[in-house]
Short mmCIF file of C-alpha atoms in Angstrom, two decimals:
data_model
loop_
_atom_site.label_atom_id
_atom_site.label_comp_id
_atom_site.label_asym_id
_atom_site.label_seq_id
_atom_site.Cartn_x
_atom_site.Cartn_y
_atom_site.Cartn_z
CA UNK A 13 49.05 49.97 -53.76
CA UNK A 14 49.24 46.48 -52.14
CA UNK A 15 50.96 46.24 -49.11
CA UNK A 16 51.20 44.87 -45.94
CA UNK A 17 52.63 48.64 -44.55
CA UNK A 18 51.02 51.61 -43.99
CA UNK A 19 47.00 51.89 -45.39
CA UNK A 20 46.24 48.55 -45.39
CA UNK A 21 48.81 46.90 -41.83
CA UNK A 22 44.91 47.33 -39.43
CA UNK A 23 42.51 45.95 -41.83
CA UNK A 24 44.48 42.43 -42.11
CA UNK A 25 45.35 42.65 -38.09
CA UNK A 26 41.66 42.91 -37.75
CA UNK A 27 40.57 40.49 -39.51
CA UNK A 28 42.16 37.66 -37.92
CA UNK A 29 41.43 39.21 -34.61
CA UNK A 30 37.79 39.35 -34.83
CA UNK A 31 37.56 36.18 -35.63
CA UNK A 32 39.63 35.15 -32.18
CA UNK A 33 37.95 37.67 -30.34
CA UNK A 34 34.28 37.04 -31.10
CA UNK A 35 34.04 33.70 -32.37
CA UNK A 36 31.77 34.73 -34.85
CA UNK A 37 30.25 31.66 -36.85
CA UNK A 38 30.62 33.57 -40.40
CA UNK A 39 33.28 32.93 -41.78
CA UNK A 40 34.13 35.70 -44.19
CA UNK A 41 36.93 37.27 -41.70
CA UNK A 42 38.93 34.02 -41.40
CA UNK A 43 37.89 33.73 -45.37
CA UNK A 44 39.63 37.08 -46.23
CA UNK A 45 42.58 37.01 -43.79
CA UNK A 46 44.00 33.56 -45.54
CA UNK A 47 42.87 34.35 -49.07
CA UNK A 48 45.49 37.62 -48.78
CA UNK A 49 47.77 35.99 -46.61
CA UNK A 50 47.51 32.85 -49.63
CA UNK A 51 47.48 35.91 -52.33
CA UNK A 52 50.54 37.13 -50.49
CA UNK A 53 53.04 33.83 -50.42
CA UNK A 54 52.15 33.56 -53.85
CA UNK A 55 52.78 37.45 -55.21
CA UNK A 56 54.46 39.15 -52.50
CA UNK A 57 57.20 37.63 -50.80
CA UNK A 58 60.45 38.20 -51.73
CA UNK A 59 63.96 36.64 -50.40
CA UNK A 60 66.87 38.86 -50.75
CA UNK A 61 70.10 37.79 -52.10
CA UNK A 62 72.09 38.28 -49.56
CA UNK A 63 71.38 36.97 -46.74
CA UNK A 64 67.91 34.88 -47.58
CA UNK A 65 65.72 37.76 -45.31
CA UNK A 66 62.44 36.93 -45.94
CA UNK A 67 60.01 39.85 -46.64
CA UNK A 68 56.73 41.04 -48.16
CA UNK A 69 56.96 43.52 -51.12
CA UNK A 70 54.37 46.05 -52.45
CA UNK A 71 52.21 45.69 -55.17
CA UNK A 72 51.97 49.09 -57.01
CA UNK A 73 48.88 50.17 -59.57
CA UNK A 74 50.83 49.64 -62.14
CA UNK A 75 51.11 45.74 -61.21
CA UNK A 76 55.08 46.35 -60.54
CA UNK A 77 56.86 44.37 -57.53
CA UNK A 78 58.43 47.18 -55.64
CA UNK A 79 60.80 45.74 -53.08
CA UNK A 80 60.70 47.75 -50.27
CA UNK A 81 60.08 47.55 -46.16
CA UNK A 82 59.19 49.40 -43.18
CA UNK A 83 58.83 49.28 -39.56
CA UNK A 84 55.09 49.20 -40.25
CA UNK A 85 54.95 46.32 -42.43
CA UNK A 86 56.88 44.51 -40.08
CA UNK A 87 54.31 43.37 -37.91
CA UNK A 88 53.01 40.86 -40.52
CA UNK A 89 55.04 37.98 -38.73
CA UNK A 90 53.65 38.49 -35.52
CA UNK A 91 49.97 38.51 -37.69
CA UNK A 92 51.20 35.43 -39.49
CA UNK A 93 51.70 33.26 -36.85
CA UNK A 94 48.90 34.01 -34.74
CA UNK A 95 47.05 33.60 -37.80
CA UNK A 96 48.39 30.61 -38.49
CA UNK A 97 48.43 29.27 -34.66
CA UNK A 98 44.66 30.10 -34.99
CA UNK A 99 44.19 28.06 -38.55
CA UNK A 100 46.61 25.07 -37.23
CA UNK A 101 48.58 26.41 -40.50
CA UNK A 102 52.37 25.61 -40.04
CA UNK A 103 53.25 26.77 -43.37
CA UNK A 104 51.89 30.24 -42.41
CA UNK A 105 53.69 30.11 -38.95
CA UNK A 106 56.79 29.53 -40.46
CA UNK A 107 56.63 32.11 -42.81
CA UNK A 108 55.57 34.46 -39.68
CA UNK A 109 58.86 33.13 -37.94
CA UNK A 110 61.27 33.91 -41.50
CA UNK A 111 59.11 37.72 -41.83
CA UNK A 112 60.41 37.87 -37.42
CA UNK A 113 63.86 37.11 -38.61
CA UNK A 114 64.30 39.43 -41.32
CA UNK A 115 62.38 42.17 -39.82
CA UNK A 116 65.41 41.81 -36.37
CA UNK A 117 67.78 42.30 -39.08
CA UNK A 118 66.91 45.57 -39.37
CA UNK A 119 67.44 46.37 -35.53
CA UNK A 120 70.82 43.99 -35.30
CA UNK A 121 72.50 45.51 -38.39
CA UNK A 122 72.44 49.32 -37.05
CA UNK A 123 75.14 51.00 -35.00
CA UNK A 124 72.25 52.08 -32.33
CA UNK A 125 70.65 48.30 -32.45
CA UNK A 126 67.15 49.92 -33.42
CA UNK A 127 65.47 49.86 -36.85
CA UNK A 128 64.63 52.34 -39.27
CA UNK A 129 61.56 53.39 -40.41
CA UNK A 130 62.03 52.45 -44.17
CA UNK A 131 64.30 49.80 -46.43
CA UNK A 132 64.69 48.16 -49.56
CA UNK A 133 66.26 45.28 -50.70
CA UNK A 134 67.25 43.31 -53.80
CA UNK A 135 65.84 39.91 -54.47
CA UNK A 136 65.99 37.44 -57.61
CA UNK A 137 63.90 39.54 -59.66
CA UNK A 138 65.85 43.09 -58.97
CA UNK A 139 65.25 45.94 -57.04
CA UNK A 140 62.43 48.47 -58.09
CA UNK A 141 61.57 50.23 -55.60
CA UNK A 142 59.28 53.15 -57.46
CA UNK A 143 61.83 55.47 -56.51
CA UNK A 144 65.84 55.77 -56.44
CA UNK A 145 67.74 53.59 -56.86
CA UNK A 146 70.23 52.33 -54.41
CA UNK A 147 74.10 54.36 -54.63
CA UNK A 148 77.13 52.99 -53.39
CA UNK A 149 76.69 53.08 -50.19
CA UNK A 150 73.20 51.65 -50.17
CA UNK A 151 74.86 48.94 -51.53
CA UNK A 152 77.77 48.41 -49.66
CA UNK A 153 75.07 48.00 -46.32
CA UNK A 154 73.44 45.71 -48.35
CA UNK A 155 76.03 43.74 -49.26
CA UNK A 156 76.38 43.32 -45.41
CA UNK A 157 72.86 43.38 -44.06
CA UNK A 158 70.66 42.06 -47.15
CA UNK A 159 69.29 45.06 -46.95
CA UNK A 160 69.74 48.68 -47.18
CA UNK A 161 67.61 51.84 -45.38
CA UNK A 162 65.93 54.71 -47.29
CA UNK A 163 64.99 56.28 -43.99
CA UNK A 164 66.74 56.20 -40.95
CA UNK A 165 64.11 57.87 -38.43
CA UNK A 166 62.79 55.73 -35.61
CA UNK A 167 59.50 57.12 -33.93
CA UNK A 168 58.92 54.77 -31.29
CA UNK A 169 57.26 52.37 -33.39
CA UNK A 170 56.38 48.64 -31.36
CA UNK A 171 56.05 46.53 -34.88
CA UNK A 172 59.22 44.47 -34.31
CA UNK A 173 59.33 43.75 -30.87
CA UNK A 174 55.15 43.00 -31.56
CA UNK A 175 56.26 40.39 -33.86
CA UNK A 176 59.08 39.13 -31.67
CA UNK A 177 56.78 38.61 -29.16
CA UNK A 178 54.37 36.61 -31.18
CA UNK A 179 57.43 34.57 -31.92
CA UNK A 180 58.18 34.34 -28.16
CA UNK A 181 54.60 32.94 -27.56
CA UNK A 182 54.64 30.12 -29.97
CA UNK A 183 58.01 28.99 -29.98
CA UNK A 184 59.09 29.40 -26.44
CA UNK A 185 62.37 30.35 -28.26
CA UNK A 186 65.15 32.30 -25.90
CA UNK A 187 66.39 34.02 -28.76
CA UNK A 188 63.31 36.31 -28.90
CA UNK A 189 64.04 36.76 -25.24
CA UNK A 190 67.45 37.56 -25.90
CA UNK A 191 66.27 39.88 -28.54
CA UNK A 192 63.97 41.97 -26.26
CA UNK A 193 67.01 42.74 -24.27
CA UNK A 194 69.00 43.93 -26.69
CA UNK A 195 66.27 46.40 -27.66
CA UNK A 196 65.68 47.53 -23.94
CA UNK A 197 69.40 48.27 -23.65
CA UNK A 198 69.59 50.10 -27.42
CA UNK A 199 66.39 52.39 -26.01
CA UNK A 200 68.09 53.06 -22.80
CA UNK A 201 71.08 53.93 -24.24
CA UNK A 202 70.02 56.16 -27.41
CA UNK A 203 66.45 57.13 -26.40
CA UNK A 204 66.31 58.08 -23.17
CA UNK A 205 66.22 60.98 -21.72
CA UNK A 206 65.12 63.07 -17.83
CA UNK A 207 61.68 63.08 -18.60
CA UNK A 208 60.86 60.26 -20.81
CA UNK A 209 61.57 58.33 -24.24
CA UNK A 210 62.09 60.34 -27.64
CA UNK A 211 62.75 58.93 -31.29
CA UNK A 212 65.83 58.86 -33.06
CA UNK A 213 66.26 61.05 -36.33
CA UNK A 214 68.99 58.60 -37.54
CA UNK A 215 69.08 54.98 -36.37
CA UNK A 216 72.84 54.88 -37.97
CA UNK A 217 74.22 57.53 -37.13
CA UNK A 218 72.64 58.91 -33.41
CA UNK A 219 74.49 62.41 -33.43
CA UNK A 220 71.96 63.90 -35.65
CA UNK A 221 70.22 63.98 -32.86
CA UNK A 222 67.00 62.74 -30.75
CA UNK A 223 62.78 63.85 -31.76
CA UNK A 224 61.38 65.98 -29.04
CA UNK A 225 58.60 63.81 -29.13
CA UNK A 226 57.24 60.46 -27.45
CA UNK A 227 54.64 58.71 -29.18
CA UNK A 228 51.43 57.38 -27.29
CA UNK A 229 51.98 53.75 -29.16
CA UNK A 230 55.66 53.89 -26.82
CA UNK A 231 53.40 53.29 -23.63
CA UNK A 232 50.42 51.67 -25.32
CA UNK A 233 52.74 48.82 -27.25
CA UNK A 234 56.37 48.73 -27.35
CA UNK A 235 56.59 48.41 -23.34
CA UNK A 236 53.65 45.85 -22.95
CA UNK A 237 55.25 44.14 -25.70
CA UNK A 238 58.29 43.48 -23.53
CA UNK A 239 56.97 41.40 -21.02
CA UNK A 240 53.08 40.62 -20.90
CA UNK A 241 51.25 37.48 -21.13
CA UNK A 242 47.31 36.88 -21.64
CA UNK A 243 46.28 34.26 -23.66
CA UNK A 244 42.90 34.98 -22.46
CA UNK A 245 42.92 38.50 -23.72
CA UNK A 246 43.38 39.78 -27.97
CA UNK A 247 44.97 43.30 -28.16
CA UNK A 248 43.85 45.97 -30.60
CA UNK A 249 46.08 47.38 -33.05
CA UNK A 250 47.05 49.97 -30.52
CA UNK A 251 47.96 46.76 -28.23
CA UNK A 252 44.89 47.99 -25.81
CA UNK A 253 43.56 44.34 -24.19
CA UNK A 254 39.92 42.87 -24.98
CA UNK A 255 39.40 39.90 -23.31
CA UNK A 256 38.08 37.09 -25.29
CA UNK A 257 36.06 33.78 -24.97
CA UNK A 258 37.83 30.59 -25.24
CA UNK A 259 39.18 29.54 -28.45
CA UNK A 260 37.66 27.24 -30.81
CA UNK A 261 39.83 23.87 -31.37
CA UNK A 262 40.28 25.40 -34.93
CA UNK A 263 39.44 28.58 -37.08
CA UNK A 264 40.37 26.99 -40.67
CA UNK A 265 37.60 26.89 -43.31
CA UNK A 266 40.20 25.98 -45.94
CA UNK A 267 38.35 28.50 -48.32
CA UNK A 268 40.43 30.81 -50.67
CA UNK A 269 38.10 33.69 -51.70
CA UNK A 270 37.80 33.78 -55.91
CA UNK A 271 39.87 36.40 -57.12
CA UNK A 272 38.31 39.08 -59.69
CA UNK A 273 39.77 42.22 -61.25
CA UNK A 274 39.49 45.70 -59.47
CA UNK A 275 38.66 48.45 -60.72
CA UNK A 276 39.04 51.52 -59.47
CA UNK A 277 35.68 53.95 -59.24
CA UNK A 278 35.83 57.72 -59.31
CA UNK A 279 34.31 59.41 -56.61
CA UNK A 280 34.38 62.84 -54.60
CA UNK A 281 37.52 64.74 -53.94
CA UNK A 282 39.86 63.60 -50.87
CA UNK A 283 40.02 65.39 -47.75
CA UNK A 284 43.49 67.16 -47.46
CA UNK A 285 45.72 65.47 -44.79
CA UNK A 286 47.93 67.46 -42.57
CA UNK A 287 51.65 67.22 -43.53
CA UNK A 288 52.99 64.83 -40.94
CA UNK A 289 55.83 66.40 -38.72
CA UNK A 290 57.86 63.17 -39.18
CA UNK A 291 58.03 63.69 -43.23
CA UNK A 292 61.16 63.86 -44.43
CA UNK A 293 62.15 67.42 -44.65
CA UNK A 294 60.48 68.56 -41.80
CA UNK A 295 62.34 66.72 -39.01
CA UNK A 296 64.75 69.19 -36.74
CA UNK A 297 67.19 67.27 -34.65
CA UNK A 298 66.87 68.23 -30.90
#
């Protein structure tokens, strides 16, 4: 799988970010961050039909476009336009901005004003998602959102409000100001609780009840991602601060990597992963 999401959202955060944080004078890092960010405008992105949200799909084994979200993924506007900032790309910032804008949709269409965990959508092309299709009712909230949620849960996840504040940073925009309070007042209203911050098992419908459970990335991203500014410091993928030398006047090589064919090499048997308690099935409302 190809994505942008989950398995693959550090390694292309990374890479940019060692290349602002070290100043290293190999290349290879800035190299591989635009050829798959150049890989990406060219395979990847995907405008729905209603509403022209701009997002980036997943690329399955089986070479299928499977046009589907998530919270995770939706940090790759924030990555684009530092990226970009970094490269003195434009094209790439505004594509970060469109990915910031689409991804806000998903906190501005819900009844709690917080975004779900998972979504599809429908562009030119159709709607394969690799599993079910949309019902009725997926796509009556599509019809009025451009685009539609397979899973409601929220579990404190910073990916939006990272990106919005990327957007903040380089556009000096209100509106991402504006947006960060809205989010502040949805978390105070549906989230909190006497001792803390929980998630949300249904960002639609908040009756089902709150997760007895506060996630570490609450403390160590969403809430810096309110309000902080240091341009002299590059955060981790947990948002934790390094501080950095000063920038070079530009990080662009202009040099797309040659593509080649994978292949796929057998090797020993996979560790087994602990079921995660935030799998479907095994969520109990609190």
């Amino acid at each position: 799988m190809k994505t942008w999401g989950g398995g693959s959202d550090s390694y292309f955060e990374y890479l940019i970010k060692y290349a602002r944080l070290f100043n290293p004078d190999d290349p290879i890092f800035v190299n591989t961050w635009q050829t798959a960010v150049d890989s990406s405008i060219k395979t990847l992105l995907r405008t729905s039909t209603v509403g022209n949200h701009l997002y980036t799909a997943d690329f399955d084994d089986q070479r299928l476009i499977r046009h589907v979200g998530s919270h995770l993924a939706c940090f790759n506007g924030g990555n684009w336009i530092l990226g970009g900032k970094l490269l003195n790309n434009d094209t790439i910032v505004n594509y970060g901005l469109q990915l910031a804008d689409a991804c806000w949709n998903t906190y501005a269409s819900t009844l709690t004003g917080i975004g779900p965990e998972a979504f599809a959508y429908i562009s030119s092309d159709g709607n394969f998602t690799g599993g079910s299709a949309p019902d009725s009712s997926d796509l009556a909230f599509y019809a009025k959102h451009g685009f539609y949620i397979t899973d409601g849960v929220y579990i404190n996840r910073p990916e939006v409000l990272e990106t919005n504040f990327y957007a903040w940073r380089a556009t000096g925009d209100t509106k991402y100001l504006d947006r960060a309070a809205s989010a502040v007042a949805s978390f105070n209203k549906y989230l909190q609780t006497p001792t803390g911050y929980a998630g949300l098992n249904d960002v639609t419908n908040p009756s089902l009840g709150l997760i007895d459970d506060t996630e570490s990335f609450w403390f160590a991203e969403v809430l810096k991602y309110f309000h902080i500014s240091l341009d002299e410091y590059v955060f981790n993928t947990e948002a934790h601060p390094f501080k950095a030398p000063p920038a070079k006047a530009t990080y662009a090589t202009n040099t797309i990597l040659p593509g080649k064919p994978f292949t796929a090499k057998a090797g020993p048997p996979l560790p087994a992963i602990s079921p995660s308690r935030f799998d479907k099935g095994s969520r109990n409302p609190q």
